[in-house]
PDB file of C-alpha atoms and ligand atoms in Angstrom:
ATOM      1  CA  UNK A   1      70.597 138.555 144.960  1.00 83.00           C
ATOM      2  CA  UNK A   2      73.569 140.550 143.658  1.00 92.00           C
ATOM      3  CA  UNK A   3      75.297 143.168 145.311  1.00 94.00           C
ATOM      4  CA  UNK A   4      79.040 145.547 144.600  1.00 96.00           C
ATOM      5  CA  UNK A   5      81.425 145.747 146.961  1.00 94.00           C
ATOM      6  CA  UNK A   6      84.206 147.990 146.868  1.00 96.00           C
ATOM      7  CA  UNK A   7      87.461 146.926 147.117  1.00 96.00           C
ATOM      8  CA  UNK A   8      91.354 147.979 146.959  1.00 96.00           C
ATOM      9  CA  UNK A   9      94.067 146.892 145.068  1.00 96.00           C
ATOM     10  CA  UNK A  10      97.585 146.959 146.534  1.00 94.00           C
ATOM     11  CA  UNK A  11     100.650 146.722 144.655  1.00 90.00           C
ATOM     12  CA  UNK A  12     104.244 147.011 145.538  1.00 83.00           C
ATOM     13  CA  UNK A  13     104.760 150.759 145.401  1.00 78.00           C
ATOM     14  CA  UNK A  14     102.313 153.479 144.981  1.00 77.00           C
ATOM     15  CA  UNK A  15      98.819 154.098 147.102  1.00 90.00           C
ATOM     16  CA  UNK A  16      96.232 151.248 146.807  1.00 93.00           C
ATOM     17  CA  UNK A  17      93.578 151.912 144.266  1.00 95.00           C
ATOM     18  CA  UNK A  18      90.393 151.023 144.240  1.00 94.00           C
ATOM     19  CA  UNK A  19      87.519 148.195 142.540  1.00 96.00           C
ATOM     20  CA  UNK A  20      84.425 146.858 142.516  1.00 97.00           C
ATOM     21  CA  UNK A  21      83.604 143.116 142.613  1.00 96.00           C
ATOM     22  CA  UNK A  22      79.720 141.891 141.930  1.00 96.00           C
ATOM     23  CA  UNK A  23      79.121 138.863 144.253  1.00 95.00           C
ATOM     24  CA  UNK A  24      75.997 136.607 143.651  1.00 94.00           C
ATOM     25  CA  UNK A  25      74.655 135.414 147.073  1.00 93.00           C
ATOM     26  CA  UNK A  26      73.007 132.272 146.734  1.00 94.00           C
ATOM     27  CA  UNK A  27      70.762 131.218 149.285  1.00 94.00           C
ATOM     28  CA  UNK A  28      70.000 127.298 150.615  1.00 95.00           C
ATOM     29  CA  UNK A  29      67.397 126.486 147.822  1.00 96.00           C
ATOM     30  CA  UNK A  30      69.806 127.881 145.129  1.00 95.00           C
ATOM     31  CA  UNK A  31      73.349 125.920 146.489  1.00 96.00           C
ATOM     32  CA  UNK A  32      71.113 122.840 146.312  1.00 97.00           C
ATOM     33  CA  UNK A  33      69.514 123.316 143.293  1.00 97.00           C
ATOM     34  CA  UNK A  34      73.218 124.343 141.807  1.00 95.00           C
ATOM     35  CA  UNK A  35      74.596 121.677 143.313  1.00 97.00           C
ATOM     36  CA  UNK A  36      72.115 119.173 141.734  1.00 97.00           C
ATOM     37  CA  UNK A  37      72.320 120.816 138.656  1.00 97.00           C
ATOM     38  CA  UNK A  38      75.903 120.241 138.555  1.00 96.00           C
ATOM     39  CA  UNK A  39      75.582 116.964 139.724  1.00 97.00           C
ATOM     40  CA  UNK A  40      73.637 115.587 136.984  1.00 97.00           C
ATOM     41  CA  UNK A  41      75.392 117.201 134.419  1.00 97.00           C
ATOM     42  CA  UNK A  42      78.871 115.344 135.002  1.00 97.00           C
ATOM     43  CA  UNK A  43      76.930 112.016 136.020  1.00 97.00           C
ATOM     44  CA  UNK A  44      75.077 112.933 132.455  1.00 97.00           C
ATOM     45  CA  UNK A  45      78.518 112.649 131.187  1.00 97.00           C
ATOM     46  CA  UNK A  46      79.821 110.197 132.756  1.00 97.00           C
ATOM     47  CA  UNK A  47      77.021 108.115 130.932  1.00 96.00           C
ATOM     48  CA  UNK A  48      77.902 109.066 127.482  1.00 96.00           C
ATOM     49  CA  UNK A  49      81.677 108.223 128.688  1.00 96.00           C
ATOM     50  CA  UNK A  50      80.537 104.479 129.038  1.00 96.00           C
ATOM     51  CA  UNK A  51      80.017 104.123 125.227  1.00 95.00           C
ATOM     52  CA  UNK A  52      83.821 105.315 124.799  1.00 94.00           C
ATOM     53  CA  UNK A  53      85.587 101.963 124.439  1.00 93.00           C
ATOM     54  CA  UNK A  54      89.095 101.668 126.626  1.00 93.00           C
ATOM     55  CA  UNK A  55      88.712 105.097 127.242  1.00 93.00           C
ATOM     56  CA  UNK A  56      85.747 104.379 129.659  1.00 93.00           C
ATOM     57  CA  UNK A  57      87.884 102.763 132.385  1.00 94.00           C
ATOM     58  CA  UNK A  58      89.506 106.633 133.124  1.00 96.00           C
ATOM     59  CA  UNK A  59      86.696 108.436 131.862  1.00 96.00           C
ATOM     60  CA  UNK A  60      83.314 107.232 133.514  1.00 97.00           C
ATOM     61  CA  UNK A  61      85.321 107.235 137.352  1.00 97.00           C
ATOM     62  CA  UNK A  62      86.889 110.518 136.572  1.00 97.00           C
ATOM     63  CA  UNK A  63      83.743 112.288 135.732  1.00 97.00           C
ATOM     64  CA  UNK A  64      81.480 110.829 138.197  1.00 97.00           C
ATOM     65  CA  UNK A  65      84.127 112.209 140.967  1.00 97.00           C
ATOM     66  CA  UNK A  66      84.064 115.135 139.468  1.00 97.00           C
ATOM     67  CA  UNK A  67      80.530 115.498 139.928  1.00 97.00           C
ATOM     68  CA  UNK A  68      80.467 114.764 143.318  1.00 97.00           C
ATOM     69  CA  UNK A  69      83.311 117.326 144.293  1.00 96.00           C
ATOM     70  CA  UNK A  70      81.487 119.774 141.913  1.00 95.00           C
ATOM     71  CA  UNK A  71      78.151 119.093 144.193  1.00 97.00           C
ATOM     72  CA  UNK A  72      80.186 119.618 147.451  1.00 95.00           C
ATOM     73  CA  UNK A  73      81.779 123.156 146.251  1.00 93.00           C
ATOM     74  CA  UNK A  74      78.207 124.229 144.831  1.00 94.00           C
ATOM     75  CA  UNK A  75      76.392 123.543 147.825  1.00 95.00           C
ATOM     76  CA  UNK A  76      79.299 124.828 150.232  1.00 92.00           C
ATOM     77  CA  UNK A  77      79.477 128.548 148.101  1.00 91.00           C
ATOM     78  CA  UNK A  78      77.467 130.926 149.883  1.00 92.00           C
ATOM     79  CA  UNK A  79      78.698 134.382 147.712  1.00 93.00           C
ATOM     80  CA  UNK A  80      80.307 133.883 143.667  1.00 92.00           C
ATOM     81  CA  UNK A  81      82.099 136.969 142.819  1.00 93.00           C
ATOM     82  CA  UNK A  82      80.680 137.096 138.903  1.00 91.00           C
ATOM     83  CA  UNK A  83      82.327 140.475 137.690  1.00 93.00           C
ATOM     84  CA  UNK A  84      85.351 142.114 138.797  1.00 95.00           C
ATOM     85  CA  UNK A  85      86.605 145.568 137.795  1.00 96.00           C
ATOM     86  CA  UNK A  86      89.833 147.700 139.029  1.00 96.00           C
ATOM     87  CA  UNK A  87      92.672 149.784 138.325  1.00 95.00           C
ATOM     88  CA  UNK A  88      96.344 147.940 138.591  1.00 95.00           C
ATOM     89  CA  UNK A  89      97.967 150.439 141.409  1.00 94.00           C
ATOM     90  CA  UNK A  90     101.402 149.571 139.695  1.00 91.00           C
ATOM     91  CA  UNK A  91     100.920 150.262 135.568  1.00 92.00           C
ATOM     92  CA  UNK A  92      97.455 152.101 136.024  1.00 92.00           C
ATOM     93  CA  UNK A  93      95.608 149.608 133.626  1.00 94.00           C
ATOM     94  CA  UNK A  94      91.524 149.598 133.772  1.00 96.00           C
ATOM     95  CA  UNK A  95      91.133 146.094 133.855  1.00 97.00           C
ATOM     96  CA  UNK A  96      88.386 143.326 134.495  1.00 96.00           C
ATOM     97  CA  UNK A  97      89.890 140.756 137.077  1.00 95.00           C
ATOM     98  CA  UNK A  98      90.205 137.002 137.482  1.00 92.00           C
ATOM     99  CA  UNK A  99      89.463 136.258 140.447  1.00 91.00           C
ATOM    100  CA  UNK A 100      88.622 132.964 142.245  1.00 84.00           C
ATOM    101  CA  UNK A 101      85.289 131.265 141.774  1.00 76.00           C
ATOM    102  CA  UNK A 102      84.441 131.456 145.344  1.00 83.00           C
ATOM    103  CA  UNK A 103      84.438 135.060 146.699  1.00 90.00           C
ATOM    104  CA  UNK A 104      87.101 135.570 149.627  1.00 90.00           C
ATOM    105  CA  UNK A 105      88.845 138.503 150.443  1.00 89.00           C
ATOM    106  CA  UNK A 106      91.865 139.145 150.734  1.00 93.00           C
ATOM    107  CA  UNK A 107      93.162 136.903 147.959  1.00 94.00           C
ATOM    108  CA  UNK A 108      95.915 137.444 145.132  1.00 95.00           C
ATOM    109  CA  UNK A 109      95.023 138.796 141.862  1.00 95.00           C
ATOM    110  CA  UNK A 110      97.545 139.202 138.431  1.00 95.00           C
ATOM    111  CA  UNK A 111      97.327 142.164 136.608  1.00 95.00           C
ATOM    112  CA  UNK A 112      96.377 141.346 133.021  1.00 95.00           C
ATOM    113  CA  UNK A 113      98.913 144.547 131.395  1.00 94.00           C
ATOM    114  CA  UNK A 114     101.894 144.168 134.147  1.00 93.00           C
ATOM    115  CA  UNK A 115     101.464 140.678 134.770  1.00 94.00           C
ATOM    116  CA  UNK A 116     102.226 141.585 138.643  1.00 92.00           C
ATOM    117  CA  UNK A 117     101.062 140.021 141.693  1.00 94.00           C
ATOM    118  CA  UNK A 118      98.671 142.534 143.811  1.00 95.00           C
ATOM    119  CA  UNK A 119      96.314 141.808 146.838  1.00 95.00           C
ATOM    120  CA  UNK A 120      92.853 142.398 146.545  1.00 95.00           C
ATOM    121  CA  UNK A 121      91.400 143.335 149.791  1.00 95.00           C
ATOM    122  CA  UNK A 122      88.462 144.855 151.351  1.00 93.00           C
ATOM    123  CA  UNK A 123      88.621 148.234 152.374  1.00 90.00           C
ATOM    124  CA  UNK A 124      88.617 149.395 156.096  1.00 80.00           C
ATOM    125  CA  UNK A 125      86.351 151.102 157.826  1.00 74.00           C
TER     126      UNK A 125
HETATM  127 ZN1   ZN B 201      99.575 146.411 136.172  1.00 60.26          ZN
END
């Protein structure tokens, strides 16, 4: 289940220009089974870690709460923005974005040519 969404991009001077942003909607069956997924693959390494000698005593806790905090933001994302394309309103550079793993709007965004600071946000009705 993907879908585009338009979106604008507001600098500090100039009119807003506009995006799109592809967000993956994942429904109950597919947070679980992303969660698991993720799950197992830290706990898998956390195994491994145990073999690590010294090292282990950091490495095998670390990982295994890693998995559980990657379980909880798996099964709690409902939309994952995957691909993000706009035009920086301030230097006019065509850009893909880097946005945040879980899709929100509005949230900051850095141009990649300017380096500025501009506000991604859904457009009005
Ligand atoms: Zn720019």
């Amino acid at each position: 289940m993907e879908r585009v969404q338009g979106v604008l991009l507001r600098g500090y001077h100039g009119a807003p220009t506009s995006g799109t942003v592809t967000i993956r909607e994942f429904n109950r069956d597919e947070r679980v089974r992303r969660a698991l997924a993720g799950l197992g693959k830290w706990w898998g390494v956390a195994i491994v870690s145990v073999f690590i000698p010294v090292a282990h005593f950091v490495l095998v806790p670390s990982f295994l709460a890693y998995g559980g905090w990657q379980f909880f933001q798996r099964l709690g994302t409902v939309e994952l923005a995957t691909d993000a394309h706009g035009t920086c309103p301030d230097c006019g550079a065509e850009q893909a974005l880097d946005l945040a793993a879980r899709w929100r709007a509005p949230q900051p965004v850095t141009c990649r040519q300017c380096h500025r600071g501009l506000q991604l946000v859904l457009p009005s009705p």
